[in-house]
PDB file of C-alpha atoms in Angstrom:
ATOM      1  CA  MET C   1    -137.335  91.853 -46.678  1.00 86.00           C
ATOM      2  CA  THR C   2    -134.526  92.124 -49.312  1.00 95.00           C
ATOM      3  CA  LEU C   3    -132.331  94.835 -50.062  1.00 96.00           C
ATOM      4  CA  HIS C   4    -131.911  95.492 -53.966  1.00 98.00           C
ATOM      5  CA  LEU C   5    -128.269  96.942 -54.935  1.00 98.00           C
ATOM      6  CA  SER C   6    -127.055  97.336 -57.991  1.00 98.00           C
ATOM      7  CA  GLN C   7    -123.967  99.492 -59.988  1.00 98.00           C
ATOM      8  CA  SER C   8    -123.002  99.903 -63.189  1.00 98.00           C
ATOM      9  CA  ARG C   9    -120.490 101.402 -65.434  1.00 97.00           C
ATOM     10  CA  ALA C  10    -119.685 101.561 -69.159  1.00 98.00           C
ATOM     11  CA  VAL C  11    -115.982 100.263 -70.171  1.00 98.00           C
ATOM     12  CA  PRO C  12    -114.335 100.494 -73.620  1.00 97.00           C
ATOM     13  CA  VAL C  13    -114.347  96.773 -73.990  1.00 97.00           C
ATOM     14  CA  PRO C  14    -116.367  93.856 -76.349  1.00 97.00           C
ATOM     15  CA  VAL C  15    -118.559  92.177 -73.632  1.00 98.00           C
ATOM     16  CA  ASP C  16    -117.499  88.532 -74.105  1.00 97.00           C
ATOM     17  CA  GLU C  17    -113.525  90.339 -73.020  1.00 97.00           C
ATOM     18  CA  ALA C  18    -115.845  92.694 -70.287  1.00 98.00           C
ATOM     19  CA  PHE C  19    -117.095  88.720 -69.229  1.00 98.00           C
ATOM     20  CA  VAL C  20    -114.130  86.892 -68.859  1.00 96.00           C
ATOM     21  CA  GLY C  21    -112.036  90.113 -67.195  1.00 95.00           C
ATOM     22  CA  VAL C  22    -114.183  90.048 -64.492  1.00 96.00           C
ATOM     23  CA  LEU C  23    -114.978  86.990 -63.632  1.00 95.00           C
ATOM     24  CA  GLU C  24    -111.636  84.860 -63.685  1.00 94.00           C
ATOM     25  CA  HIS C  25    -109.432  87.930 -62.237  1.00 95.00           C
ATOM     26  CA  PRO C  26    -108.156  87.666 -58.773  1.00 95.00           C
ATOM     27  CA  LEU C  27    -110.542  89.327 -56.560  1.00 96.00           C
ATOM     28  CA  PRO C  28    -107.940  91.473 -53.958  1.00 96.00           C
ATOM     29  CA  GLU C  29    -106.865  93.326 -57.475  1.00 95.00           C
ATOM     30  CA  ILE C  30    -110.726  94.404 -58.316  1.00 96.00           C
ATOM     31  CA  PHE C  31    -111.419  94.375 -54.355  1.00 96.00           C
ATOM     32  CA  ARG C  32    -108.798  96.125 -53.001  1.00 94.00           C
ATOM     33  CA  ARG C  33    -110.461  99.373 -51.519  1.00 93.00           C
ATOM     34  CA  ARG C  34    -112.179 100.077 -48.333  1.00 91.00           C
ATOM     35  CA  MET C  35    -115.256 102.054 -48.277  1.00 91.00           C
ATOM     36  CA  LEU C  36    -115.797 102.803 -44.673  1.00 86.00           C
ATOM     37  CA  ALA C  37    -116.584  99.881 -43.005  1.00 83.00           C
ATOM     38  CA  MET C  38    -116.626  97.517 -46.357  1.00 90.00           C
ATOM     39  CA  PRO C  39    -112.986  95.943 -46.378  1.00 93.00           C
ATOM     40  CA  PRO C  40    -110.959  94.982 -49.224  1.00 96.00           C
ATOM     41  CA  ILE C  41    -110.503  91.429 -50.184  1.00 97.00           C
ATOM     42  CA  ARG C  42    -107.117  90.049 -48.765  1.00 97.00           C
ATOM     43  CA  GLU C  43    -107.295  86.527 -50.305  1.00 97.00           C
ATOM     44  CA  VAL C  44    -109.158  83.391 -52.467  1.00 98.00           C
ATOM     45  CA  ARG C  45    -109.344  80.120 -50.429  1.00 98.00           C
ATOM     46  CA  GLY C  46    -110.316  76.880 -51.844  1.00 97.00           C
ATOM     47  CA  GLN C  47    -111.010  78.217 -55.688  1.00 96.00           C
ATOM     48  CA  ILE C  48    -109.602  75.260 -58.298  1.00 94.00           C
ATOM     49  CA  GLY C  49    -109.098  76.428 -61.732  1.00 93.00           C
ATOM     50  CA  PRO C  50    -110.697  79.605 -63.361  1.00 94.00           C
ATOM     51  CA  TRP C  51    -114.164  80.891 -61.744  1.00 95.00           C
ATOM     52  CA  ARG C  52    -116.538  80.060 -64.551  1.00 94.00           C
ATOM     53  CA  GLU C  53    -118.072  76.478 -63.988  1.00 95.00           C
ATOM     54  CA  VAL C  54    -121.536  76.383 -62.057  1.00 98.00           C
ATOM     55  CA  GLY C  55    -120.723  74.823 -58.570  1.00 97.00           C
ATOM     56  CA  GLN C  56    -117.425  76.032 -57.825  1.00 97.00           C
ATOM     57  CA  THR C  57    -117.361  77.491 -54.250  1.00 98.00           C
ATOM     58  CA  ARG C  58    -114.442  79.728 -52.438  1.00 98.00           C
ATOM     59  CA  THR C  59    -113.775  81.150 -49.431  1.00 98.00           C
ATOM     60  CA  ILE C  60    -113.293  85.014 -49.526  1.00 98.00           C
ATOM     61  CA  VAL C  61    -110.930  86.408 -46.581  1.00 98.00           C
ATOM     62  CA  THR C  62    -111.661  90.374 -46.134  1.00 97.00           C
ATOM     63  CA  ALA C  63    -109.067  92.337 -44.592  1.00 96.00           C
ATOM     64  CA  ASP C  64    -110.783  92.483 -41.642  1.00 94.00           C
ATOM     65  CA  GLY C  65    -110.726  88.684 -40.682  1.00 94.00           C
ATOM     66  CA  GLY C  66    -114.262  88.317 -42.216  1.00 95.00           C
ATOM     67  CA  THR C  67    -114.999  85.632 -44.254  1.00 97.00           C
ATOM     68  CA  LEU C  68    -117.590  84.511 -46.896  1.00 97.00           C
ATOM     69  CA  LEU C  69    -118.344  81.220 -48.797  1.00 98.00           C
ATOM     70  CA  GLU C  70    -119.020  82.228 -52.561  1.00 98.00           C
ATOM     71  CA  THR C  71    -120.846  79.537 -55.130  1.00 98.00           C
ATOM     72  CA  LEU C  72    -120.930  80.090 -58.811  1.00 98.00           C
ATOM     73  CA  THR C  73    -124.642  79.233 -59.385  1.00 98.00           C
ATOM     74  CA  SER C  74    -125.753  80.195 -62.750  1.00 98.00           C
ATOM     75  CA  VAL C  75    -123.184  81.303 -65.825  1.00 98.00           C
ATOM     76  CA  GLU C  76    -124.748  82.513 -69.072  1.00 97.00           C
ATOM     77  CA  ARG C  77    -121.667  83.239 -71.500  1.00 96.00           C
ATOM     78  CA  PRO C  78    -120.692  85.928 -72.185  1.00 97.00           C
ATOM     79  CA  HIS C  79    -123.940  88.222 -70.512  1.00 98.00           C
ATOM     80  CA  ARG C  80    -124.616  87.205 -66.838  1.00 98.00           C
ATOM     81  CA  ALA C  81    -122.636  85.459 -63.915  1.00 98.00           C
ATOM     82  CA  ALA C  82    -124.800  84.556 -60.586  1.00 98.00           C
ATOM     83  CA  TYR C  83    -123.249  83.618 -57.188  1.00 98.00           C
ATOM     84  CA  SER C  84    -124.569  82.817 -53.822  1.00 98.00           C
ATOM     85  CA  ILE C  85    -122.500  84.186 -50.273  1.00 97.00           C
ATOM     86  CA  GLY C  86    -123.638  82.507 -47.001  1.00 94.00           C
ATOM     87  CA  ASP C  87    -121.741  81.074 -44.009  1.00 94.00           C
ATOM     88  CA  VAL C  88    -120.559  85.126 -43.770  1.00 94.00           C
ATOM     89  CA  ARG C  89    -118.272  85.464 -40.615  1.00 94.00           C
ATOM     90  CA  GLY C  90    -116.658  88.054 -38.968  1.00 91.00           C
ATOM     91  CA  PRO C  91    -117.689  92.110 -38.502  1.00 90.00           C
ATOM     92  CA  MET C  92    -120.376  91.514 -41.421  1.00 90.00           C
ATOM     93  CA  ARG C  93    -122.197  88.134 -39.715  1.00 93.00           C
ATOM     94  CA  PRO C  94    -124.430  90.282 -37.516  1.00 93.00           C
ATOM     95  CA  LEU C  95    -125.786  92.479 -40.340  1.00 93.00           C
ATOM     96  CA  VAL C  96    -126.082  89.883 -43.111  1.00 95.00           C
ATOM     97  CA  GLU C  97    -127.772  86.392 -43.418  1.00 95.00           C
ATOM     98  CA  ARG C  98    -127.348  85.671 -46.882  1.00 96.00           C
ATOM     99  CA  ILE C  99    -126.265  87.293 -50.462  1.00 97.00           C
ATOM    100  CA  GLU C 100    -127.386  86.660 -54.109  1.00 98.00           C
ATOM    101  CA  GLY C 101    -125.438  88.448 -56.506  1.00 98.00           C
ATOM    102  CA  ARG C 102    -124.992  88.897 -60.238  1.00 98.00           C
ATOM    103  CA  TRP C 103    -123.001  90.354 -62.777  1.00 98.00           C
ATOM    104  CA  SER C 104    -123.835  91.313 -66.347  1.00 98.00           C
ATOM    105  CA  PHE C 105    -122.518  92.285 -69.627  1.00 98.00           C
ATOM    106  CA  GLU C 106    -124.397  94.327 -72.543  1.00 98.00           C
ATOM    107  CA  PRO C 107    -123.211  95.702 -75.431  1.00 98.00           C
ATOM    108  CA  VAL C 108    -123.732  99.718 -75.023  1.00 97.00           C
ATOM    109  CA  GLY C 109    -122.031 102.163 -77.834  1.00 93.00           C
ATOM    110  CA  THR C 110    -118.729 100.440 -78.606  1.00 92.00           C
ATOM    111  CA  GLY C 111    -118.184  98.816 -74.985  1.00 97.00           C
ATOM    112  CA  THR C 112    -119.916  97.055 -72.378  1.00 98.00           C
ATOM    113  CA  ARG C 113    -122.255  98.245 -69.455  1.00 98.00           C
ATOM    114  CA  ILE C 114    -120.825  96.069 -66.715  1.00 98.00           C
ATOM    115  CA  THR C 115    -123.738  95.842 -63.890  1.00 98.00           C
ATOM    116  CA  TRP C 116    -122.919  94.105 -60.198  1.00 98.00           C
ATOM    117  CA  GLN C 117    -125.819  93.038 -58.017  1.00 98.00           C
ATOM    118  CA  TRP C 118    -126.691  92.240 -54.886  1.00 98.00           C
ATOM    119  CA  ASP C 119    -130.045  91.126 -53.289  1.00 98.00           C
ATOM    120  CA  VAL C 120    -128.954  90.906 -49.481  1.00 97.00           C
ATOM    121  CA  THR C 121    -131.187  89.094 -47.133  1.00 97.00           C
ATOM    122  CA  PRO C 122    -130.747  90.778 -44.020  1.00 97.00           C
ATOM    123  CA  THR C 123    -130.299  89.738 -40.421  1.00 96.00           C
ATOM    124  CA  ALA C 124    -133.340  90.706 -38.042  1.00 95.00           C
ATOM    125  CA  ALA C 125    -130.646  92.715 -36.274  1.00 92.00           C
ATOM    126  CA  GLY C 126    -129.260  93.685 -39.447  1.00 94.00           C
ATOM    127  CA  ARG C 127    -132.700  95.096 -40.747  1.00 95.00           C
ATOM    128  CA  PHE C 128    -131.902  98.462 -39.127  1.00 95.00           C
ATOM    129  CA  ALA C 129    -128.211  99.137 -40.633  1.00 95.00           C
ATOM    130  CA  MET C 130    -129.320  98.401 -44.169  1.00 96.00           C
ATOM    131  CA  PRO C 131    -129.719 101.823 -45.349  1.00 96.00           C
ATOM    132  CA  ALA C 132    -126.123 102.730 -44.258  1.00 95.00           C
ATOM    133  CA  PHE C 133    -124.996  99.311 -45.089  1.00 95.00           C
ATOM    134  CA  ALA C 134    -126.295 100.257 -48.881  1.00 96.00           C
ATOM    135  CA  ARG C 135    -124.739 103.672 -48.927  1.00 96.00           C
ATOM    136  CA  MET C 136    -121.255 102.306 -48.097  1.00 95.00           C
ATOM    137  CA  TRP C 137    -121.991  99.244 -50.886  1.00 96.00           C
ATOM    138  CA  ARG C 138    -122.699 101.871 -53.545  1.00 96.00           C
ATOM    139  CA  GLY C 139    -119.163 103.480 -52.673  1.00 96.00           C
ATOM    140  CA  TYR C 140    -117.391  99.967 -52.639  1.00 97.00           C
ATOM    141  CA  ALA C 141    -119.008  99.067 -55.940  1.00 97.00           C
ATOM    142  CA  ARG C 142    -118.276 102.281 -57.888  1.00 97.00           C
ATOM    143  CA  GLN C 143    -114.551 101.568 -56.648  1.00 96.00           C
ATOM    144  CA  ALA C 144    -114.783  98.069 -57.556  1.00 97.00           C
ATOM    145  CA  LEU C 145    -116.097  98.879 -61.082  1.00 98.00           C
ATOM    146  CA  GLU C 146    -113.629 101.575 -61.370  1.00 97.00           C
ATOM    147  CA  GLU C 147    -110.822  98.755 -60.693  1.00 97.00           C
ATOM    148  CA  VAL C 148    -112.615  96.199 -63.144  1.00 97.00           C
ATOM    149  CA  GLU C 149    -112.190  99.358 -66.142  1.00 97.00           C
ATOM    150  CA  SER C 150    -108.497  99.216 -65.430  1.00 96.00           C
ATOM    151  CA  VAL C 151    -108.005  95.997 -65.290  1.00 95.00           C
ATOM    152  CA  LEU C 152    -109.508  95.534 -68.595  1.00 97.00           C
ATOM    153  CA  LEU C 153    -107.755  98.566 -70.100  1.00 95.00           C
ATOM    154  CA  ARG C 154    -104.187  97.394 -69.395  1.00 91.00           C
TER     155      ARG C 154
END
C-alpha cells in the first residue's frame, strides 16, 4: 500500500524561475516550521553544489534528530524534478519505509502552479498511522508552499 499525497500553490513568477527557486533554495528556509509531528529541517549534510544533477545525494537532518537520505532521481527542467528518500532514521523510521517525491511546475495564468507530491511506502506498523500522517503532511506541505512563495517573491 502506497499513500499518495499532493499539494499545490499558484505563484506569480515564471515557470523557470519557480523551478530554480524551489530546487536550489536551502531546505531549512523552506521547511522551517513544524506541523504537529512533522519537524522542521535543521540542516542538510553532504550536498555538493546546487541541487540539480540526477544522482546527487544529501542527508536531511530534522529538528527531532531524524535523518533522511535524499537522492535526486529525475530532472526535466523547468517542469519537474523527482527524488527518493530512504534510510529513514529517527522518529519517522517506525512509520516510513521509503518516499518518492516530485515537484512539478506548470504555467497557470501569469504565473506557475507548483505541486509537491509524495508517494509514501509505510512500514507494516506504519500503515495504521497513515491517515494521521497524511493530515500532518498536508499541513506541512501547505506551510512549505507558503514559504516557497515568500522566497520566490523576494
